[in-house]
Amino acid sequence: MAAGPRILIENCSIATVDAHDTEYADGYLVLAGNRIEALGAGRAPEGLENVVRRIDASGHLATPGLVNTHHHFYQWITRGLATDRNLFDWLVALYPAWARIDEEMVDAAARGSLAMMVRGGVTTAVDHHYVHPRGSGDLSGTIVRAARETGVRLTLARGSMDLGESDGGLPPDFAVESLDDALAATEATVAEHHDPSFDAMTQVAVAPCSPFSVTTDLLKQGAELARRLGVRLHTHGSETREEETFCHERFGMGPTDYFESTGWLGEDVWMAHCVHMNDSDIAAFARTRTGVAHCPSSNARLAAGIARVPDMLAAGVPVGLGVDGTASNESGELHTELRNALLINRLGPHRETALDARQALRLGTHGGAQVLGRADQIGSLEPGKLADLVLWRLDTLAHASIADPVAALVLGAAAPVTASFVGGRQIVENGRLLHADEDTIARSTRAQAQRLARITEQS
């Protein structure tokens, strides 16, 4: 088997998360360039040439890299605030600070958010960035650069808000853009940063924020823009009872019907949260193949409720996992969401049959790739797919007595990441970032959080 340089990973358990949930109790993976060349049970084939590195992964589980389908990186510098409020009150409390962010703050916050996710097994992340204060600098370019230097794949969901408080929206007027400015800036961001190729490191989605912070015109024209440019669409939907009431009072219909009326259901769309969905809503998502980013920790933090994930999956709705912004999920880690998704959904009507460990892992990997439109490239370990994978150490005190490695990963304590690869390039080793200094990032985020607090207080 002649090829270019290869990395051989041996002696590990493997959960492929392919269509058949194929697993190997003891197997190998061959990485060639940025792709997975081969994998299977037992020892690797004899005669492999150009093996530049061999990794003895005894005591480890190999999985696809985690895919975070919803986040707000900038919120890293406003963690721990308004901790006992529902969504609307929480937003009102924090908008005055968020409306004063600038490029330096966003750079620090993005690096903090990325570092926390990546050291915990995330290889692809979405940043839904919708706050663009005038004169704040090149925020989109700053986020893209931070992701590139960290080594993670990024979908930048270029968000926007044009419905200020004086027009019946939730954000203060000074925190919103005009309709024309939002559309023009979004189109420019797609032109500058979106890469449609198979192995893209950066993609862009059109992402007006939510029904209570954008106009109907921005939703409709945003959908038209995304489809003209050939990119995906993302927004918040059906997160709280208050949002449902807002939509009925303002539009005379619930959130799902409103989204459908504006062109916002379709296989190129995914929405965050989707907590308050009735049977008709779920059927509409399933019929149109509209995706969902399930954010269990944030939903609990803001007392939004329990999303009907088992019912969505049974209906055929694509579902992935999201961290959500770290102002409503202070840990900022996706691997803990595997456990929280399973546990919280078992508190609902399906009880112990709601989700199992393998379904939770699928949500965090293949499900996420599916809602991002990248399931043919990432989200499972299969020959020909991009070499985005994680080696989780499961032979320590925290996990060694759990025989099932997938159950150990999902139900046990947060497992250490021994190695994480994106496109065959290692970005984490023994729980530490290889391409960024965590201590420097920590100091920077603290300084920028304090700076933002001072500016907000003075204003």
mmCIF file of C-alpha atoms in Angstrom, residues 106-346:
data_model
loop_
_atom_site.group_PDB
_atom_site.id
_atom_site.type_symbol
_atom_site.label_atom_id
_atom_site.label_comp_id
_atom_site.label_asym_id
_atom_site.label_seq_id
_atom_site.Cartn_x
_atom_site.Cartn_y
_atom_site.Cartn_z
ATOM 1 C CA VAL A 106 -13.698 39.410 20.454
ATOM 2 C CA ASP A 107 -10.225 38.098 19.680
ATOM 3 C CA ALA A 108 -9.606 37.181 23.321
ATOM 4 C CA ALA A 109 -13.086 35.718 23.764
ATOM 5 C CA ALA A 110 -12.871 33.651 20.582
ATOM 6 C CA ARG A 111 -9.532 32.202 21.595
ATOM 7 C CA GLY A 112 -10.866 31.364 25.053
ATOM 8 C CA SER A 113 -13.986 29.693 23.663
ATOM 9 C CA LEU A 114 -12.016 27.752 21.078
ATOM 10 C CA ALA A 115 -9.343 26.637 23.520
ATOM 11 C CA MET A 116 -11.873 25.210 25.957
ATOM 12 C CA MET A 117 -13.753 23.344 23.258
ATOM 13 C CA VAL A 118 -10.738 22.028 21.400
ATOM 14 C CA ARG A 119 -8.969 20.642 24.471
ATOM 15 C CA GLY A 120 -12.225 18.746 25.103
ATOM 16 C CA GLY A 121 -12.450 17.031 21.732
ATOM 17 C CA VAL A 122 -14.153 19.542 19.433
ATOM 18 C CA THR A 123 -12.760 19.569 15.896
ATOM 19 C CA THR A 124 -15.504 21.621 14.180
ATOM 20 C CA ALA A 125 -17.270 24.584 15.771
ATOM 21 C CA VAL A 126 -19.980 27.076 14.868
ATOM 22 C CA ASP A 127 -19.800 30.661 16.072
ATOM 23 C CA HIS A 128 -23.106 32.521 15.744
ATOM 24 C CA HIS A 129 -21.889 36.093 16.031
ATOM 25 C CA TYR A 130 -24.722 38.618 15.779
ATOM 26 C CA VAL A 131 -23.475 41.686 17.726
ATOM 27 C CA HIS A 132 -21.675 44.171 15.473
ATOM 28 C CA PRO A 133 -21.329 47.562 17.196
ATOM 29 C CA ARG A 134 -20.396 50.453 14.923
ATOM 30 C CA GLY A 135 -16.657 51.041 14.836
ATOM 31 C CA SER A 136 -15.851 47.746 16.542
ATOM 32 C CA GLY A 137 -13.443 46.544 13.846
ATOM 33 C CA ASP A 138 -13.295 43.405 11.709
ATOM 34 C CA LEU A 139 -15.020 40.993 14.060
ATOM 35 C CA SER A 140 -15.629 38.283 11.459
ATOM 36 C CA GLY A 141 -12.012 38.308 10.334
ATOM 37 C CA THR A 142 -10.864 38.178 13.955
ATOM 38 C CA ILE A 143 -12.967 35.074 14.659
ATOM 39 C CA VAL A 144 -11.789 33.323 11.504
ATOM 40 C CA ARG A 145 -8.153 34.058 12.336
ATOM 41 C CA ALA A 146 -8.515 32.741 15.894
ATOM 42 C CA ALA A 147 -10.010 29.476 14.642
ATOM 43 C CA ARG A 148 -7.354 29.077 11.966
ATOM 44 C CA GLU A 149 -4.530 29.587 14.441
ATOM 45 C CA THR A 150 -6.100 27.179 16.932
ATOM 46 C CA GLY A 151 -6.422 24.574 14.177
ATOM 47 C CA VAL A 152 -10.163 23.890 14.331
ATOM 48 C CA ARG A 153 -12.730 23.867 11.527
ATOM 49 C CA LEU A 154 -15.127 26.814 11.756
ATOM 50 C CA THR A 155 -18.563 27.634 10.479
ATOM 51 C CA LEU A 156 -18.958 31.353 11.051
ATOM 52 C CA ALA A 157 -22.679 32.061 11.264
ATOM 53 C CA ARG A 158 -22.613 35.764 10.426
ATOM 54 C CA GLY A 159 -25.444 37.014 12.574
ATOM 55 C CA SER A 160 -27.330 40.263 12.614
ATOM 56 C CA MET A 161 -30.035 42.207 14.451
ATOM 57 C CA ASP A 162 -32.118 45.057 12.978
ATOM 58 C CA LEU A 163 -35.121 45.160 15.345
ATOM 59 C CA GLY A 164 -34.290 47.512 18.189
ATOM 60 C CA GLU A 165 -36.213 48.251 21.350
ATOM 61 C CA SER A 166 -37.990 51.295 19.901
ATOM 62 C CA ASP A 167 -39.480 49.084 17.160
ATOM 63 C CA GLY A 168 -40.692 46.396 19.549
ATOM 64 C CA GLY A 169 -37.582 44.236 19.595
ATOM 65 C CA LEU A 170 -35.541 43.142 22.574
ATOM 66 C CA PRO A 171 -32.021 44.587 21.948
ATOM 67 C CA PRO A 172 -31.326 48.274 22.633
ATOM 68 C CA ASP A 173 -31.345 50.457 19.532
ATOM 69 C CA PHE A 174 -27.601 51.115 19.684
ATOM 70 C CA ALA A 175 -26.914 47.353 19.411
ATOM 71 C CA VAL A 176 -28.571 46.778 16.020
ATOM 72 C CA GLU A 177 -27.646 47.268 12.360
ATOM 73 C CA SER A 178 -29.843 48.561 9.570
ATOM 74 C CA LEU A 179 -31.381 46.021 7.205
ATOM 75 C CA ASP A 180 -29.196 47.089 4.286
ATOM 76 C CA ASP A 181 -26.007 47.181 6.346
ATOM 77 C CA ALA A 182 -26.642 43.719 7.776
ATOM 78 C CA LEU A 183 -27.270 42.163 4.368
ATOM 79 C CA ALA A 184 -24.301 43.895 2.747
ATOM 80 C CA ALA A 185 -21.915 42.928 5.551
ATOM 81 C CA THR A 186 -23.144 39.334 5.498
ATOM 82 C CA GLU A 187 -22.619 39.038 1.759
ATOM 83 C CA ALA A 188 -19.126 40.513 2.101
ATOM 84 C CA THR A 189 -18.296 37.995 4.840
ATOM 85 C CA VAL A 190 -19.353 35.096 2.615
ATOM 86 C CA ALA A 191 -17.286 36.471 -0.275
ATOM 87 C CA GLU A 192 -14.187 36.866 1.890
ATOM 88 C CA HIS A 193 -14.280 33.772 4.088
ATOM 89 C CA HIS A 194 -16.542 30.983 2.772
ATOM 90 C CA ASP A 195 -14.781 27.939 1.335
ATOM 91 C CA PRO A 196 -17.136 25.410 -0.326
ATOM 92 C CA SER A 197 -14.456 22.754 -0.838
ATOM 93 C CA PHE A 198 -14.536 19.237 0.661
ATOM 94 C CA ASP A 199 -11.759 19.925 3.157
ATOM 95 C CA ALA A 200 -12.749 23.516 3.987
ATOM 96 C CA MET A 201 -11.477 24.902 7.267
ATOM 97 C CA THR A 202 -13.828 27.916 7.165
ATOM 98 C CA GLN A 203 -17.408 28.151 5.982
ATOM 99 C CA VAL A 204 -19.961 30.913 6.450
ATOM 100 C CA ALA A 205 -23.716 30.790 7.106
ATOM 101 C CA VAL A 206 -26.304 33.565 6.949
ATOM 102 C CA ALA A 207 -27.633 33.927 10.491
ATOM 103 C CA PRO A 208 -30.093 36.660 11.572
ATOM 104 C CA CYS A 209 -30.360 36.314 15.331
ATOM 105 C CA SER A 210 -33.947 35.506 16.368
ATOM 106 C CA PRO A 211 -37.598 36.427 15.742
ATOM 107 C CA PHE A 212 -37.514 38.982 18.564
ATOM 108 C CA SER A 213 -34.395 40.803 17.349
ATOM 109 C CA VAL A 214 -34.764 40.904 13.555
ATOM 110 C CA THR A 215 -37.430 42.148 11.159
ATOM 111 C CA THR A 216 -39.429 39.957 8.840
ATOM 112 C CA ASP A 217 -37.655 41.662 5.927
ATOM 113 C CA LEU A 218 -34.245 40.619 7.278
ATOM 114 C CA LEU A 219 -35.381 37.013 7.638
ATOM 115 C CA LYS A 220 -36.871 36.893 4.136
ATOM 116 C CA GLN A 221 -34.018 38.696 2.411
ATOM 117 C CA GLY A 222 -31.447 36.789 4.456
ATOM 118 C CA ALA A 223 -32.892 33.495 3.220
ATOM 119 C CA GLU A 224 -32.855 34.754 -0.358
ATOM 120 C CA LEU A 225 -29.239 35.906 0.053
ATOM 121 C CA ALA A 226 -28.089 32.569 1.479
ATOM 122 C CA ARG A 227 -29.663 30.597 -1.346
ATOM 123 C CA ARG A 228 -28.296 32.921 -3.983
ATOM 124 C CA LEU A 229 -24.810 32.492 -2.510
ATOM 125 C CA GLY A 230 -25.163 28.748 -1.894
ATOM 126 C CA VAL A 231 -24.558 28.823 1.873
ATOM 127 C CA ARG A 232 -26.532 27.570 4.851
ATOM 128 C CA LEU A 233 -28.922 29.438 7.157
ATOM 129 C CA HIS A 234 -28.906 29.511 10.956
ATOM 130 C CA THR A 235 -30.935 31.220 13.688
ATOM 131 C CA HIS A 236 -32.486 30.719 17.126
ATOM 132 C CA GLY A 237 -35.956 29.172 17.203
ATOM 133 C CA SER A 238 -38.638 28.150 19.712
ATOM 134 C CA GLU A 239 -36.283 28.595 22.650
ATOM 135 C CA THR A 240 -38.742 29.815 25.305
ATOM 136 C CA ARG A 241 -42.429 30.273 26.086
ATOM 137 C CA GLU A 242 -41.814 34.031 25.953
ATOM 138 C CA GLU A 243 -40.631 33.727 22.333
ATOM 139 C CA GLU A 244 -43.755 31.755 21.457
ATOM 140 C CA THR A 245 -45.940 34.453 23.034
ATOM 141 C CA PHE A 246 -43.982 37.177 21.198
ATOM 142 C CA CYS A 247 -44.557 35.479 17.825
ATOM 143 C CA HIS A 248 -48.284 34.977 18.425
ATOM 144 C CA GLU A 249 -48.755 38.585 19.539
ATOM 145 C CA ARG A 250 -46.651 40.132 16.779
ATOM 146 C CA PHE A 251 -47.228 37.783 13.825
ATOM 147 C CA GLY A 252 -50.397 35.924 14.712
ATOM 148 C CA MET A 253 -48.686 32.520 14.571
ATOM 149 C CA GLY A 254 -46.151 30.367 16.392
ATOM 150 C CA PRO A 255 -42.420 30.424 15.660
ATOM 151 C CA THR A 256 -42.338 27.438 13.262
ATOM 152 C CA ASP A 257 -45.208 28.739 11.124
ATOM 153 C CA TYR A 258 -43.592 32.166 11.132
ATOM 154 C CA PHE A 259 -40.255 30.737 10.018
ATOM 155 C CA GLU A 260 -41.953 28.791 7.247
ATOM 156 C CA SER A 261 -43.709 31.950 6.048
ATOM 157 C CA THR A 262 -40.333 33.689 5.709
ATOM 158 C CA GLY A 263 -38.580 30.856 3.847
ATOM 159 C CA TRP A 264 -36.742 29.575 6.908
ATOM 160 C CA LEU A 265 -37.513 25.874 6.777
ATOM 161 C CA GLY A 266 -35.407 23.605 4.567
ATOM 162 C CA GLU A 267 -32.556 21.146 4.444
ATOM 163 C CA ASP A 268 -30.107 24.087 4.274
ATOM 164 C CA VAL A 269 -31.380 25.481 7.611
ATOM 165 C CA TRP A 270 -30.577 24.605 11.208
ATOM 166 C CA MET A 271 -31.942 26.308 14.313
ATOM 167 C CA ALA A 272 -30.685 26.473 17.865
ATOM 168 C CA HIS A 273 -32.690 25.166 20.831
ATOM 169 C CA CYS A 274 -36.165 24.281 19.445
ATOM 170 C CA VAL A 275 -37.382 23.582 22.976
ATOM 171 C CA HIS A 276 -41.064 24.421 22.603
ATOM 172 C CA MET A 277 -42.120 22.375 19.587
ATOM 173 C CA ASN A 278 -45.529 20.734 19.219
ATOM 174 C CA ASP A 279 -46.242 17.703 17.035
ATOM 175 C CA SER A 280 -47.025 19.904 14.037
ATOM 176 C CA ASP A 281 -43.745 21.798 14.433
ATOM 177 C CA ILE A 282 -41.727 18.583 14.585
ATOM 178 C CA ALA A 283 -43.541 17.245 11.527
ATOM 179 C CA ALA A 284 -42.713 20.445 9.612
ATOM 180 C CA PHE A 285 -39.019 20.152 10.531
ATOM 181 C CA ALA A 286 -39.001 16.484 9.509
ATOM 182 C CA ARG A 287 -40.801 17.164 6.221
ATOM 183 C CA THR A 288 -38.370 19.943 5.270
ATOM 184 C CA ARG A 289 -35.266 18.315 6.827
ATOM 185 C CA THR A 290 -34.646 21.442 8.916
ATOM 186 C CA GLY A 291 -31.909 20.767 11.478
ATOM 187 C CA VAL A 292 -31.729 21.419 15.214
ATOM 188 C CA ALA A 293 -28.808 22.376 17.480
ATOM 189 C CA HIS A 294 -29.716 20.905 20.879
ATOM 190 C CA CYS A 295 -28.151 22.856 23.765
ATOM 191 C CA PRO A 296 -29.125 20.990 26.947
ATOM 192 C CA SER A 297 -26.947 22.859 29.468
ATOM 193 C CA SER A 298 -27.932 26.320 28.271
ATOM 194 C CA ASN A 299 -31.594 25.324 28.142
ATOM 195 C CA ALA A 300 -31.329 24.243 31.791
ATOM 196 C CA ARG A 301 -29.258 27.296 32.854
ATOM 197 C CA LEU A 302 -31.937 29.649 31.474
ATOM 198 C CA ALA A 303 -34.837 27.417 32.621
ATOM 199 C CA ALA A 304 -36.065 27.241 29.029
ATOM 200 C CA GLY A 305 -37.293 23.653 29.244
ATOM 201 C CA ILE A 306 -36.505 20.204 27.834
ATOM 202 C CA ALA A 307 -36.396 19.901 24.044
ATOM 203 C CA ARG A 308 -38.253 16.944 22.558
ATOM 204 C CA VAL A 309 -35.127 15.371 21.108
ATOM 205 C CA PRO A 310 -36.361 11.728 21.150
ATOM 206 C CA ASP A 311 -39.478 12.747 19.230
ATOM 207 C CA MET A 312 -37.420 14.776 16.752
ATOM 208 C CA LEU A 313 -35.091 11.849 16.097
ATOM 209 C CA ALA A 314 -38.002 9.435 15.710
ATOM 210 C CA ALA A 315 -39.560 11.785 13.141
ATOM 211 C CA GLY A 316 -36.303 12.053 11.172
ATOM 212 C CA VAL A 317 -35.263 15.579 12.157
ATOM 213 C CA PRO A 318 -31.465 16.087 11.915
ATOM 214 C CA VAL A 319 -30.187 16.940 15.420
ATOM 215 C CA GLY A 320 -26.712 17.950 16.603
ATOM 216 C CA LEU A 321 -25.358 19.296 19.885
ATOM 217 C CA GLY A 322 -24.398 22.846 20.817
ATOM 218 C CA VAL A 323 -22.562 24.451 23.704
ATOM 219 C CA ASP A 324 -24.381 27.773 23.242
ATOM 220 C CA GLY A 325 -22.703 30.931 24.441
ATOM 221 C CA THR A 326 -20.669 30.727 27.616
ATOM 222 C CA ALA A 327 -22.739 33.435 29.263
ATOM 223 C CA SER A 328 -25.398 30.705 29.556
ATOM 224 C CA ASN A 329 -23.094 27.662 29.731
ATOM 225 C CA GLU A 330 -20.055 28.749 31.651
ATOM 226 C CA SER A 331 -18.097 25.516 31.098
ATOM 227 C CA GLY A 332 -17.943 26.035 27.337
ATOM 228 C CA GLU A 333 -17.308 22.334 26.691
ATOM 229 C CA LEU A 334 -19.155 20.078 24.264
ATOM 230 C CA HIS A 335 -18.050 16.696 25.622
ATOM 231 C CA THR A 336 -20.033 17.387 28.795
ATOM 232 C CA GLU A 337 -23.091 17.976 26.598
ATOM 233 C CA LEU A 338 -23.030 14.301 25.577
ATOM 234 C CA ARG A 339 -23.824 13.374 29.160
ATOM 235 C CA ASN A 340 -26.214 16.244 29.763
ATOM 236 C CA ALA A 341 -28.194 15.495 26.612
ATOM 237 C CA LEU A 342 -28.730 11.926 27.744
ATOM 238 C CA LEU A 343 -29.564 12.758 31.360
ATOM 239 C CA ILE A 344 -31.830 15.752 30.759
ATOM 240 C CA ASN A 345 -33.838 14.000 28.070
ATOM 241 C CA ARG A 346 -34.443 11.102 30.469
#
